[in-house]
mmCIF file of C-alpha atoms and ligand atoms in Angstrom:
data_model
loop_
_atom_site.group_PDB
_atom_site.id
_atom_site.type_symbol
_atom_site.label_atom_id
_atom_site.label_comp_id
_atom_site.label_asym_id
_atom_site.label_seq_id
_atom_site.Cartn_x
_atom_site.Cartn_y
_atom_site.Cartn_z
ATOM 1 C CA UNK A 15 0.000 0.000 0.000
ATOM 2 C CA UNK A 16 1.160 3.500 -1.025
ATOM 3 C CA UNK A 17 -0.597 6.860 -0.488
ATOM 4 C CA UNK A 18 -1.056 9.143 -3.022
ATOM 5 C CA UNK A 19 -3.354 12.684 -3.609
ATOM 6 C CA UNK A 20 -6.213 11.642 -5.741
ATOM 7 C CA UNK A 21 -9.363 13.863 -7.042
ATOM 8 C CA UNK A 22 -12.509 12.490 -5.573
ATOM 9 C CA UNK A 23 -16.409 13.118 -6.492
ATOM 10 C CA UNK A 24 -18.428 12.115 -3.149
ATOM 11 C CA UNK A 25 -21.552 13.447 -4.927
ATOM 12 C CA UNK A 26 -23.014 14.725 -7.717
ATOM 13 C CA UNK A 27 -23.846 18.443 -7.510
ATOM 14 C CA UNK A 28 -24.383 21.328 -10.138
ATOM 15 C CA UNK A 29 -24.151 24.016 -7.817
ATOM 16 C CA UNK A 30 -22.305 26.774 -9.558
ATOM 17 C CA UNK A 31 -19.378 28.609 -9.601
ATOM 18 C CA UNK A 32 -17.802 25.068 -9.267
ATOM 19 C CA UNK A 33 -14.148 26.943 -8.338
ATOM 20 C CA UNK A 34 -16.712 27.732 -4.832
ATOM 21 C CA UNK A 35 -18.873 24.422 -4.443
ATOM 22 C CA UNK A 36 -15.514 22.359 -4.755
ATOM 23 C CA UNK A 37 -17.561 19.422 -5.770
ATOM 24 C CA UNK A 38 -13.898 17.541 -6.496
ATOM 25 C CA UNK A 39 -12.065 16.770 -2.874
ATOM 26 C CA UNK A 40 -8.252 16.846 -3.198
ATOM 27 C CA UNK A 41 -7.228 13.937 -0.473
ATOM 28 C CA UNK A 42 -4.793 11.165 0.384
ATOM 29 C CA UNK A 43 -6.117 7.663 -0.850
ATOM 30 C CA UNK A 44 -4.101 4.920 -0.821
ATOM 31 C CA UNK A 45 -3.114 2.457 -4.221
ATOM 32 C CA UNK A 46 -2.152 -1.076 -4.272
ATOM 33 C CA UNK A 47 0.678 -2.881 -5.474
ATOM 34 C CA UNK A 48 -0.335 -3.971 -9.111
ATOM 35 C CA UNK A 49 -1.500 -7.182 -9.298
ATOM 36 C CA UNK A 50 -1.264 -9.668 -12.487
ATOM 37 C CA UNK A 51 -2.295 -8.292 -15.524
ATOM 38 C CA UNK A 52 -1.826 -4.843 -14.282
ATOM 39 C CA UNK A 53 0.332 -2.181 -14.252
ATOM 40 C CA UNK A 54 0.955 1.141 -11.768
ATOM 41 C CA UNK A 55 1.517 4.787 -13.811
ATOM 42 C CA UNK A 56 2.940 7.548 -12.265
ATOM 43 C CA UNK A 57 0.267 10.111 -14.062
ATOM 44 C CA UNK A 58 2.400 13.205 -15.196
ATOM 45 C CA UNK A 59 -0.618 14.787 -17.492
ATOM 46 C CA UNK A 60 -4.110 14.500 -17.620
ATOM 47 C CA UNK A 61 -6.081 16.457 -19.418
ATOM 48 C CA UNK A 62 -10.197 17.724 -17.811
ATOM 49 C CA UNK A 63 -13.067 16.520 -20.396
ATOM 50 C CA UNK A 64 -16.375 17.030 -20.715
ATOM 51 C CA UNK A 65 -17.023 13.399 -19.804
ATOM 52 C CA UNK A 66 -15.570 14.368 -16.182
ATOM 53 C CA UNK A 67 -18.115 17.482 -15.770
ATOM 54 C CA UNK A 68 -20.756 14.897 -16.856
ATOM 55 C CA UNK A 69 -20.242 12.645 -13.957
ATOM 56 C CA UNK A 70 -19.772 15.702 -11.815
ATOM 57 C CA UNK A 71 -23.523 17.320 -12.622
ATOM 58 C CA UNK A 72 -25.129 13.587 -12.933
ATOM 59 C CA UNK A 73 -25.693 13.801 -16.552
ATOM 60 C CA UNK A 74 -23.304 10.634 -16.772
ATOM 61 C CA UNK A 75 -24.670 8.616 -13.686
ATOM 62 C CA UNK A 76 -21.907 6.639 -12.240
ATOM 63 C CA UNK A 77 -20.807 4.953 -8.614
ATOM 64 C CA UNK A 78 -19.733 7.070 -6.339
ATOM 65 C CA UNK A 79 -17.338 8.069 -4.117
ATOM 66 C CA UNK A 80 -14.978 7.886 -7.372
ATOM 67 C CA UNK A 81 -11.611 8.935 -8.125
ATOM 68 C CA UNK A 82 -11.989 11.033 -11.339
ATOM 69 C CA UNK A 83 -10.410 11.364 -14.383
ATOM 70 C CA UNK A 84 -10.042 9.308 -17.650
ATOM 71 C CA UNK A 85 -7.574 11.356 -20.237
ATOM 72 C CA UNK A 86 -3.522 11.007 -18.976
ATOM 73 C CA UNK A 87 0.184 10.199 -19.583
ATOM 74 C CA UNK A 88 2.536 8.902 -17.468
ATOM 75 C CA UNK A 89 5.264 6.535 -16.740
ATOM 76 C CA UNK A 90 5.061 2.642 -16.003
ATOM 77 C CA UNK A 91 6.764 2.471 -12.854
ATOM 78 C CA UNK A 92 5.619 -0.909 -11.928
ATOM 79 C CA UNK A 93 3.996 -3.845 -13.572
ATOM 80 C CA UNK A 94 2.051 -7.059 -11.942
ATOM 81 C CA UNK A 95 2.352 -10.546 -12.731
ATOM 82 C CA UNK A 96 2.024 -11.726 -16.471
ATOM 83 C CA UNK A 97 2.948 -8.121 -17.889
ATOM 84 C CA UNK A 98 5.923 -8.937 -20.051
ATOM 85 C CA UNK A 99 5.458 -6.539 -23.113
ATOM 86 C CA UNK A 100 4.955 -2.790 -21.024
ATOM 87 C CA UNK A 101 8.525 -2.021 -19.417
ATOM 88 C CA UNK A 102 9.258 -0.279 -16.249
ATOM 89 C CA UNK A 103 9.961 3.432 -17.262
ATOM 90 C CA UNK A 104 7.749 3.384 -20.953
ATOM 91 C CA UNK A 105 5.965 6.039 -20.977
ATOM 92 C CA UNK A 106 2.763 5.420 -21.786
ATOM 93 C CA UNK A 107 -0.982 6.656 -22.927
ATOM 94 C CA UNK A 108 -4.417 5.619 -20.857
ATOM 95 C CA UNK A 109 -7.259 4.191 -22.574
ATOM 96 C CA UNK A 110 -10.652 4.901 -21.103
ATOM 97 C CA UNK A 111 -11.426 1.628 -22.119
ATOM 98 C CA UNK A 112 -10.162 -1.681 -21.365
ATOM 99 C CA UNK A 113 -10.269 -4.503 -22.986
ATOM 100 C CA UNK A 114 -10.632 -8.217 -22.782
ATOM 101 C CA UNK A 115 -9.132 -9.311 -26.244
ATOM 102 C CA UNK A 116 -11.806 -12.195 -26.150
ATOM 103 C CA UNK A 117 -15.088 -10.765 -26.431
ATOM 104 C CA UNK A 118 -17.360 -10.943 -29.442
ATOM 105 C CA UNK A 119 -16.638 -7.345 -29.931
ATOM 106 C CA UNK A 120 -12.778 -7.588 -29.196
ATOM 107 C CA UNK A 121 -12.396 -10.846 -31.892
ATOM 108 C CA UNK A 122 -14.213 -7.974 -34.362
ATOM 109 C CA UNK A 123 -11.554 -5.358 -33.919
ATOM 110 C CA UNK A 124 -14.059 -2.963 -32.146
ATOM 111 C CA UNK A 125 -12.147 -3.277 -28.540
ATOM 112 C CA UNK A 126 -14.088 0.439 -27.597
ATOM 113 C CA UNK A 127 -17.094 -1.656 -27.306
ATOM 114 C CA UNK A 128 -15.326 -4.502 -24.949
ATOM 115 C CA UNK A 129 -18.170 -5.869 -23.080
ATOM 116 C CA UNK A 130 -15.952 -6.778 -20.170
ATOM 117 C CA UNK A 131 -15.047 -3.144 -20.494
ATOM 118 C CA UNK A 132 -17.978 -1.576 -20.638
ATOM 119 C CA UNK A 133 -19.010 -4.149 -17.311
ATOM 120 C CA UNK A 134 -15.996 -3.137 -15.665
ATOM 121 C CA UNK A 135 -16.550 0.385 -16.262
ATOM 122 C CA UNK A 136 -19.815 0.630 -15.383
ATOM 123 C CA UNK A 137 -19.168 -0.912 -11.888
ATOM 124 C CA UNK A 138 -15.658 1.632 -11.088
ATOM 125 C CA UNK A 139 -13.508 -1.553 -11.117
ATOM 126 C CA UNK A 140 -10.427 -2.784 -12.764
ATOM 127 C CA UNK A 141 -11.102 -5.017 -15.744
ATOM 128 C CA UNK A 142 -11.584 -8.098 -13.852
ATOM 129 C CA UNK A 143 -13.314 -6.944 -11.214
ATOM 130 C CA UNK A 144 -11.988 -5.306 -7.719
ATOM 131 C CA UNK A 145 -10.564 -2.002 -7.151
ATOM 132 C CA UNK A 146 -6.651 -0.705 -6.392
ATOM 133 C CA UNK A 147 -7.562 2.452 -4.631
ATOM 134 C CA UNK A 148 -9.479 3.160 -0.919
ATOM 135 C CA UNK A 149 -9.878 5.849 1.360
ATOM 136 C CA UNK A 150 -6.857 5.833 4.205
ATOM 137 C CA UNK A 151 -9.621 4.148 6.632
ATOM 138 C CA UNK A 152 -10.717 1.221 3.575
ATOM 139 C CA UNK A 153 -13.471 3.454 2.393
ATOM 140 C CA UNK A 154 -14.760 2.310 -0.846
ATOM 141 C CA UNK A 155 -13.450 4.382 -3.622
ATOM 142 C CA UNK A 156 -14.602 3.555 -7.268
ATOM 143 C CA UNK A 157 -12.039 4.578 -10.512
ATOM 144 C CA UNK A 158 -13.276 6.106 -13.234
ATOM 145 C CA UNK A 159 -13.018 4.045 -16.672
ATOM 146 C CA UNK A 160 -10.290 2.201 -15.363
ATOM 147 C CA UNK A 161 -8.182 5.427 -15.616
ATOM 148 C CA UNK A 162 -8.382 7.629 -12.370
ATOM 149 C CA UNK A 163 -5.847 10.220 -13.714
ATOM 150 C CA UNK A 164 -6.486 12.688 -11.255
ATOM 151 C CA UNK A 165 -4.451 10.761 -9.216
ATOM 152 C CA UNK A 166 -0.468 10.777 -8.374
ATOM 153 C CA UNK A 167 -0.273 7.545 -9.099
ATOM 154 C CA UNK A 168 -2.862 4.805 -10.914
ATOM 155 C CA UNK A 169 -3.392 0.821 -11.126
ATOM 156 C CA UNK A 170 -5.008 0.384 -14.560
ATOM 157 C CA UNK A 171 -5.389 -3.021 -16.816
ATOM 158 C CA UNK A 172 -2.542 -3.987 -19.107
ATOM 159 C CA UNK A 173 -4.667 -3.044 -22.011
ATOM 160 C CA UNK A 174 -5.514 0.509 -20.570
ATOM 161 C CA UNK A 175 -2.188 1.901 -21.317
ATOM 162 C CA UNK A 176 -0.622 2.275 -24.882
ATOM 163 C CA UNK A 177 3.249 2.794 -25.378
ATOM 164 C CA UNK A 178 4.507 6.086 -26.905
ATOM 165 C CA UNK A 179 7.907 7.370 -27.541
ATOM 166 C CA UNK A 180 9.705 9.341 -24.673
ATOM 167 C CA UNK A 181 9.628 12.433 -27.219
ATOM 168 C CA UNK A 182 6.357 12.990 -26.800
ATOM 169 C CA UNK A 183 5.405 15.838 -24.326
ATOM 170 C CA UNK A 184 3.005 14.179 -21.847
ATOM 171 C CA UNK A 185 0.203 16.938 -22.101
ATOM 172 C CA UNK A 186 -0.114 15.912 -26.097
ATOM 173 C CA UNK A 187 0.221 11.907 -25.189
ATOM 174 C CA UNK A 188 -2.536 12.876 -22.982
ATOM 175 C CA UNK A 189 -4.552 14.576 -25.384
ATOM 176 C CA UNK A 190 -4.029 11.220 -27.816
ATOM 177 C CA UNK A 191 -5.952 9.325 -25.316
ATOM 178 C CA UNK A 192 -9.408 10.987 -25.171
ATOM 179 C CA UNK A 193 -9.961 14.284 -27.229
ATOM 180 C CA UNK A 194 -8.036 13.005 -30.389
ATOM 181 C CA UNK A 195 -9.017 9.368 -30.036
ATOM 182 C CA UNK A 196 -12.747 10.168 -29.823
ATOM 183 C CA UNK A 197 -12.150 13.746 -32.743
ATOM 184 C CA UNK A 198 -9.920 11.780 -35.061
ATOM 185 C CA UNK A 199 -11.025 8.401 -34.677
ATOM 186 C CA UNK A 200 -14.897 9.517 -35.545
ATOM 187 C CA UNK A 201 -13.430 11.255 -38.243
ATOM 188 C CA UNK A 202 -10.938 8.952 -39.794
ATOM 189 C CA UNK A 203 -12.205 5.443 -38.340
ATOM 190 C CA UNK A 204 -16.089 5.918 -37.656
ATOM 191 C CA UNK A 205 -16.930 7.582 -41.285
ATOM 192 C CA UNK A 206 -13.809 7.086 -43.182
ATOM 193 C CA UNK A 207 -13.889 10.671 -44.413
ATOM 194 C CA UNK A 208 -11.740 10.872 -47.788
ATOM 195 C CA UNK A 209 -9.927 13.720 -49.325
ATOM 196 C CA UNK A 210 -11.963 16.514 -50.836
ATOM 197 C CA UNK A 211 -15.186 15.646 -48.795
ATOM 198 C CA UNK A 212 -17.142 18.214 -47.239
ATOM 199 C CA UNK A 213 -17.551 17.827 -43.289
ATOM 200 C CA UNK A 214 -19.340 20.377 -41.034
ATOM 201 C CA UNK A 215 -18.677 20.150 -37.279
ATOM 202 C CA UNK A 216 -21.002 20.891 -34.079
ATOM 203 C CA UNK A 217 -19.168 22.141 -31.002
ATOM 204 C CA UNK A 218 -15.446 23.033 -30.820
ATOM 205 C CA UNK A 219 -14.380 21.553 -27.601
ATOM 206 C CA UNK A 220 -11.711 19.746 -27.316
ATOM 207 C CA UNK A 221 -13.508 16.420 -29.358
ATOM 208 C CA UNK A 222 -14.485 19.230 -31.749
ATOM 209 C CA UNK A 223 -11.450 20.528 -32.490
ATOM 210 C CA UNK A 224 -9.693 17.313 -32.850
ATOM 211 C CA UNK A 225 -12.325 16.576 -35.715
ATOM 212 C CA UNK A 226 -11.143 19.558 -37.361
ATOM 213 C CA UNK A 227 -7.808 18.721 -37.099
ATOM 214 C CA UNK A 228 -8.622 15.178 -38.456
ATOM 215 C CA UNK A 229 -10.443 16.751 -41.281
ATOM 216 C CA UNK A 230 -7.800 18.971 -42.215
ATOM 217 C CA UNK A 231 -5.135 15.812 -41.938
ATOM 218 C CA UNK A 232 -6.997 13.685 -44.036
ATOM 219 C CA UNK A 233 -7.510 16.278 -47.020
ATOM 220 C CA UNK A 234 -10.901 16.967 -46.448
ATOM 221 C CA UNK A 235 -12.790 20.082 -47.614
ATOM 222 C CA UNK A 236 -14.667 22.422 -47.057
ATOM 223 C CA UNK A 237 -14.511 22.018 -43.582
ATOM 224 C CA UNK A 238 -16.945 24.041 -41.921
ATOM 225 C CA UNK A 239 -16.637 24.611 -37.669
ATOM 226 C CA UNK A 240 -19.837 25.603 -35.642
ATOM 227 C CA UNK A 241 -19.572 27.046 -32.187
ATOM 228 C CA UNK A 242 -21.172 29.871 -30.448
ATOM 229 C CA UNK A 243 -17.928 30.879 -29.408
ATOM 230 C CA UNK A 244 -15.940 33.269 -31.569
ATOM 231 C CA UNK A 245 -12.070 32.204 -29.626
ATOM 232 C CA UNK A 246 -13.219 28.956 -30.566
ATOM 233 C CA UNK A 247 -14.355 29.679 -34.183
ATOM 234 C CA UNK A 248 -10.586 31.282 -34.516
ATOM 235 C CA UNK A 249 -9.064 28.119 -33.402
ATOM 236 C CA UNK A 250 -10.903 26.140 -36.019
ATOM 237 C CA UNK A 251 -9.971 28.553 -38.506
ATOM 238 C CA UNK A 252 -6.174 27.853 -36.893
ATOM 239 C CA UNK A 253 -6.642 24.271 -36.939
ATOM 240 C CA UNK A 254 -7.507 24.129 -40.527
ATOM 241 C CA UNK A 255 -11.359 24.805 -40.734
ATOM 242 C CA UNK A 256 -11.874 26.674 -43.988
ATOM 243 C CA UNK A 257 -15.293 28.098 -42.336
ATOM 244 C CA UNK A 258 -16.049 28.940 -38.552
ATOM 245 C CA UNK A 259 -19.639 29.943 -37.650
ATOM 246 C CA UNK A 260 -22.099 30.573 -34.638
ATOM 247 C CA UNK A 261 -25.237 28.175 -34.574
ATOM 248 C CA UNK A 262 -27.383 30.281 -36.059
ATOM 249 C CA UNK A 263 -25.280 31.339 -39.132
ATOM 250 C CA UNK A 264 -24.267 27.427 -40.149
ATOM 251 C CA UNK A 265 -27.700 27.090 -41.889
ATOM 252 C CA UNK A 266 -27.485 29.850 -44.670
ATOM 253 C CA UNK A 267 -23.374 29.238 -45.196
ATOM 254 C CA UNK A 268 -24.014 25.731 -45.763
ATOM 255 C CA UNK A 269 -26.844 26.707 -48.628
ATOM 256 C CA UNK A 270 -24.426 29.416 -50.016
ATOM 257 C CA UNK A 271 -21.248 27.234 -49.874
ATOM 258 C CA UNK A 272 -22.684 23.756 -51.061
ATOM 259 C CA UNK A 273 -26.535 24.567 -52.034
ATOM 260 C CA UNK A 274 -27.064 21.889 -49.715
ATOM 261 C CA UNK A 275 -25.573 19.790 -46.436
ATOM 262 C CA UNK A 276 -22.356 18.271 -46.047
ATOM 263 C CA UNK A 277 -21.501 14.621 -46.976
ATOM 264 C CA UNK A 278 -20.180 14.174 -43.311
ATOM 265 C CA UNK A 279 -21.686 16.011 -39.975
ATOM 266 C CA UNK A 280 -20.062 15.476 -36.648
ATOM 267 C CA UNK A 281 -21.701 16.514 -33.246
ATOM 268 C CA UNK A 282 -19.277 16.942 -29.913
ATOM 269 C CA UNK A 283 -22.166 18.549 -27.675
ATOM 270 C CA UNK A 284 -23.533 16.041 -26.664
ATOM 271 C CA UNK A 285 -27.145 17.769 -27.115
ATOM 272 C CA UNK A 286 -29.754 16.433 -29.434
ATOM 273 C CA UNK A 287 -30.853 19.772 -30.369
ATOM 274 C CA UNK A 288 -27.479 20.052 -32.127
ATOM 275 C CA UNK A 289 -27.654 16.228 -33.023
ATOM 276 C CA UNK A 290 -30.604 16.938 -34.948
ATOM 277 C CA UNK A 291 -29.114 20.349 -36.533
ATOM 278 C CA UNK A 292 -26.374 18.256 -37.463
ATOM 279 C CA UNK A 293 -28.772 15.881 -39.054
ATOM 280 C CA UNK A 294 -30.436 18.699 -40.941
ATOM 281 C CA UNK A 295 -26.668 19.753 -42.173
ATOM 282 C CA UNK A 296 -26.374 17.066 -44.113
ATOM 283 C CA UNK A 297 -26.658 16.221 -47.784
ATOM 284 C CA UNK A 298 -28.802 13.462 -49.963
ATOM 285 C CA UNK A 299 -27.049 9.980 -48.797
ATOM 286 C CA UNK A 300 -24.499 12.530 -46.001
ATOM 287 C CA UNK A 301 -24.142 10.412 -42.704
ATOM 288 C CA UNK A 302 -24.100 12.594 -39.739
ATOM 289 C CA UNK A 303 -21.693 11.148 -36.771
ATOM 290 C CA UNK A 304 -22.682 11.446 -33.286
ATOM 291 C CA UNK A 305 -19.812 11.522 -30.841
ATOM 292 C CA UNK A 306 -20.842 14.085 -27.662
ATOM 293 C CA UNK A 307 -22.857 12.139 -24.803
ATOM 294 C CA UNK A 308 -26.465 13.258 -24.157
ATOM 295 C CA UNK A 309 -27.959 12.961 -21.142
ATOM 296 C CA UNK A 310 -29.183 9.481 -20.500
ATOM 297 C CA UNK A 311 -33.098 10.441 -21.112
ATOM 298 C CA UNK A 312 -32.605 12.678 -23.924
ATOM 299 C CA UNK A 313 -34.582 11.386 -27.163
ATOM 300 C CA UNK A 314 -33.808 12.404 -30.668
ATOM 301 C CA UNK A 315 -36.444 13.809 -32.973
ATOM 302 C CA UNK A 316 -35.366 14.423 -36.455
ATOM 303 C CA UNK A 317 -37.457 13.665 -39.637
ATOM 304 C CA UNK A 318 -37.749 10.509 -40.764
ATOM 305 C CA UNK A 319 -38.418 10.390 -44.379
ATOM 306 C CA UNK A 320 -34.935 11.392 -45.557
ATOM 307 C CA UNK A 321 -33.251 8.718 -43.929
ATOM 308 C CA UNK A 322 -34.725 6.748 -46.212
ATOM 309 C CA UNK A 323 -35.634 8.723 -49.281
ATOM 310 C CA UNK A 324 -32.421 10.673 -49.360
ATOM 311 C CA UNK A 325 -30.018 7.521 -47.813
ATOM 312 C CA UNK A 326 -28.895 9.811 -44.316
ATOM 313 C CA UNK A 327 -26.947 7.865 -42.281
ATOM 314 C CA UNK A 328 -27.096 8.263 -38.230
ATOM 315 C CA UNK A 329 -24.275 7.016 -36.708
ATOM 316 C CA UNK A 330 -22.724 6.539 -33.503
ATOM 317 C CA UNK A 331 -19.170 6.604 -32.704
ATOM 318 C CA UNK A 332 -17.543 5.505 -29.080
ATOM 319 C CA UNK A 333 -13.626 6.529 -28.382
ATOM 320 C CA UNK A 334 -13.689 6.938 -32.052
ATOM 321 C CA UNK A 335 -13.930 3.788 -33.207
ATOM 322 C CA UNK A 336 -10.218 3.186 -32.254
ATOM 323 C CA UNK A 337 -7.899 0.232 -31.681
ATOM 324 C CA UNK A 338 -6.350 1.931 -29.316
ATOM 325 C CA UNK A 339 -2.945 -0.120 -29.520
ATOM 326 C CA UNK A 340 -2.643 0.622 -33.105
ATOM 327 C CA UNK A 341 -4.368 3.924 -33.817
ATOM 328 C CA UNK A 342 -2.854 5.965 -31.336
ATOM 329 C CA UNK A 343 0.665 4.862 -32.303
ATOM 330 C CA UNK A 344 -0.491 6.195 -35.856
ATOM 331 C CA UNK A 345 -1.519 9.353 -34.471
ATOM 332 C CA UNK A 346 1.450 9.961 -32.694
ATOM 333 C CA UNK A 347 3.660 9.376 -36.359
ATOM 334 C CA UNK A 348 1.072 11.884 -37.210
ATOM 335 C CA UNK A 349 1.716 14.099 -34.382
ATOM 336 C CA UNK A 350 5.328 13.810 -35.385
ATOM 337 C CA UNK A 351 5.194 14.971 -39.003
ATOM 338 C CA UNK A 352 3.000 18.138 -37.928
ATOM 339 C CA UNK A 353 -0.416 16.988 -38.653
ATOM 340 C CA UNK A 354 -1.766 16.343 -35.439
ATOM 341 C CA UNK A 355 -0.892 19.685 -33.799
ATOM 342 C CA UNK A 356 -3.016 18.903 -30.602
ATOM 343 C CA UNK A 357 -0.688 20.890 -28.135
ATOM 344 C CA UNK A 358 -2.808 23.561 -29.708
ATOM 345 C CA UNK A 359 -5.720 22.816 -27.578
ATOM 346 C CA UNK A 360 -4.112 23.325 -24.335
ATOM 347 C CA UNK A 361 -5.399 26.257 -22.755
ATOM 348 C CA UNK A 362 -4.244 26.193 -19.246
ATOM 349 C CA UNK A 363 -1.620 23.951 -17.092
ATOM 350 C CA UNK A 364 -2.662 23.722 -13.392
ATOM 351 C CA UNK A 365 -1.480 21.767 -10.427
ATOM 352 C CA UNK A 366 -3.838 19.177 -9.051
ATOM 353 C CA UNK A 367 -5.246 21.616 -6.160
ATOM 354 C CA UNK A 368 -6.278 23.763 -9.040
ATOM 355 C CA UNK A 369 -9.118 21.433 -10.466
ATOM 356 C CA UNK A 370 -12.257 23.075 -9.140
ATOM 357 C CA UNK A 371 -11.139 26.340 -11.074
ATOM 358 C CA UNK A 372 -10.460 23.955 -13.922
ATOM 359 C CA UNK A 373 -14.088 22.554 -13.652
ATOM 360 C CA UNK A 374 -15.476 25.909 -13.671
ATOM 361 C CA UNK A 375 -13.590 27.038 -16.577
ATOM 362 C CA UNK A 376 -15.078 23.960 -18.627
ATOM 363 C CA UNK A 377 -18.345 24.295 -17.652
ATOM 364 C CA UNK A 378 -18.520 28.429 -18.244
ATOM 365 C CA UNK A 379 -17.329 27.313 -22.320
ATOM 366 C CA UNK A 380 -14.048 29.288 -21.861
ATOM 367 C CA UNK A 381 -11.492 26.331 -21.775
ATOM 368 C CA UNK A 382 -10.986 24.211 -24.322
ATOM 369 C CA UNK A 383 -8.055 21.583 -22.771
ATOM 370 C CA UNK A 384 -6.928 22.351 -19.442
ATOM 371 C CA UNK A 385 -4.050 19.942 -18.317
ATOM 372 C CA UNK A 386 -3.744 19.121 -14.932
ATOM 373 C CA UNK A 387 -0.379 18.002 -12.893
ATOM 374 C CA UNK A 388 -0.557 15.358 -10.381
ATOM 375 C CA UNK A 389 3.018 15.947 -9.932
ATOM 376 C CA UNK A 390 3.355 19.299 -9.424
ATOM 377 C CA UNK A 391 2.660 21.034 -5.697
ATOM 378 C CA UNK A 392 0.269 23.678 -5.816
HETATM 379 ZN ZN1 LIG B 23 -12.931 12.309 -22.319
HETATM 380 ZN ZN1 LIG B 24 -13.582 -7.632 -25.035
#
């Protein structure tokens, strides 16, 4: 048993500012040795998502008391039983989801959809059931996705951690594991998008913005960025977005541009108001790719006819449709020629203490990626 300083949700709250409510509690919890199959990461980035806000205001129900956090980079420092292929010192990416290599969905090559994962995940345990972490008295403490990055240190599954090259910063390896994962792999895994096609995307977070990016790497054009938020509609335009518009201006542009929709929509909100804008952005057979996480009894109206009369495509895409042991090792070779520039998302780089303020920040829409240091004192 070690102790380390971990984030912790004891309850769900939306009680605003969060930088007052403090709905994350900064404490000492303590980690066990990594058993087989498992390895222990000393977490030197994580980034704050939207996914961690959701399970902070409830719209992403999960057990709690739980040790937060799902997007990091660290370093291997110890490895359990049975792990011969992750050495002591990699550095290394976390997955968000583990997986079994067995499963139905595994033996298919869609290991985001891991059934033992999703189980696992669902429950705060390790895949395989149990959990690494307690309070310092043996309260129960649940992890988050198998991840925990909040955290100094974290026990995850063999197959939660990916191995990247020591020249990659750990904020961007970080980055890799959520936000670029879910941006890219929706764009370049989930709908295949090919050079020259025209993609429109809903809500430039940091999922957002990695679909930009994606667009942009994979020679796709126009690419057209919609966000009520003008900082954000110059970062598209940064990030290679040949149009950036607010909500309300995305419906005449796309008419003017294309005298129609888009062959590919994308929607990082997570609301299926913009789901079904999305929907409406898209051309005769255009498939319109839902990545952002509605609230668990949200319900989707959209019209029904051109689904079938026009061929529109609804899809859904989870973690991007990745492999994560071979598609983030591409994106870091894309990373390293230049065209995965996601250290431009980064808009602040706080010490663990500071993740209240961070939580506010997302939640008010000013942040985009705020990195947080488990490492660092306050
Ligand atoms: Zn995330
Ligand atoms: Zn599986």
């Amino acid at each position: 048993m070690m102790r380390i300083r971990s984030a912790v949700l004891d309850a769900v709250t939306d009680t605003r500012p969060y930088s007052a409510s403090s709905p994350l509690s900064v404490r000492e919890l303590e980690i066990s040795s990594p058993g087989p199959g498992r390895v222990l990461v000393r977490i030197e980035a994580a980034g704050l998502c939207h996914s961690d806000l959701s399970v902070v205001n409830g719209d992403r129900v999960r057990p709690l008391p739980m040790a937060l956090g799902h997007e990091a980079a660290g370093v291997v420092v110890e490895v359990g039983a049975g792990v011969d292929d992750v050495p002591v010192g990699a550095h290394v990416v976390l997955v968000y989801v583990p997986s079994c290599g067995e499963c139905a969905y595994c033996a298919a090559g869609q290991p985001a959809l891991c059934e033992k994962g999703a189980a696992s995940n669902g429950a705060g345990e390790l895949l395989g059931g149990g959990r690494a972490i307690q309070g310092t008295e043996g309260q129960l403490v649940h992890h988050h996705l198998g991840v925990s990055a909040f955290s100094e240190f974290s026990v995850v599954d063999r197959s939660s951690v990916v191995v990247v090259g020591d020249d990659v910063p750990f904020a961007v390896a970080a980055l890799l594991g959520c936000a670029m994962a879910t941006g890219y792999g929706a764009v370049a895994r989930t709908a295949g998008v090919r050079r020259g096609q025209s993609v429109a995307v809903f809500g430039l977070g940091g999922v957002g913005l990695s679909a930009v990016i994606a667009a942009q790497a994979v020679g796709a054009g126009p690419i057209i960025a919609v966000d009520p938020v003008a900082q954000k509609q110059d970062l598209a335009r940064e990030l290679g977005a040949t149009h950036a518009v607010s909500p309300g201006e995305a419906t005449e542009l796309l008419s003017a541009l294309l005298g129609g929709g888009v062959e590919w929509a994308f929607e990082a909100v997570g609301s299926t108001a913009v789901l079904a804008q999305a929907f409406a952005a898209t051309c005769r057979g255009g498939t319109t790719v839902a990545m952002g996480l509605p609230h668990p009894s949200a319900q989707l109206t959209i019209p029904a006819l051109p689904i079938v009369a026009e061929a529109r495509t609804v899809k859904g895409s989870y973690m991007g449709s990745t492999r994560p042991q071979i598609d983030i090792p591409a994106m870091v070779e894309l990373w390293r020629g230049g065209r995965l520039p996601v250290e431009k998302l980064i808009t602040a780089d706080l010490p663990l203490d500071r993740i209240n303020d961070a939580l506010e920040s997302l939640a008010d829409g000013s942040a985009v990626r705020q990195i947080i240091r488990p490492q660092r004192a306050a």
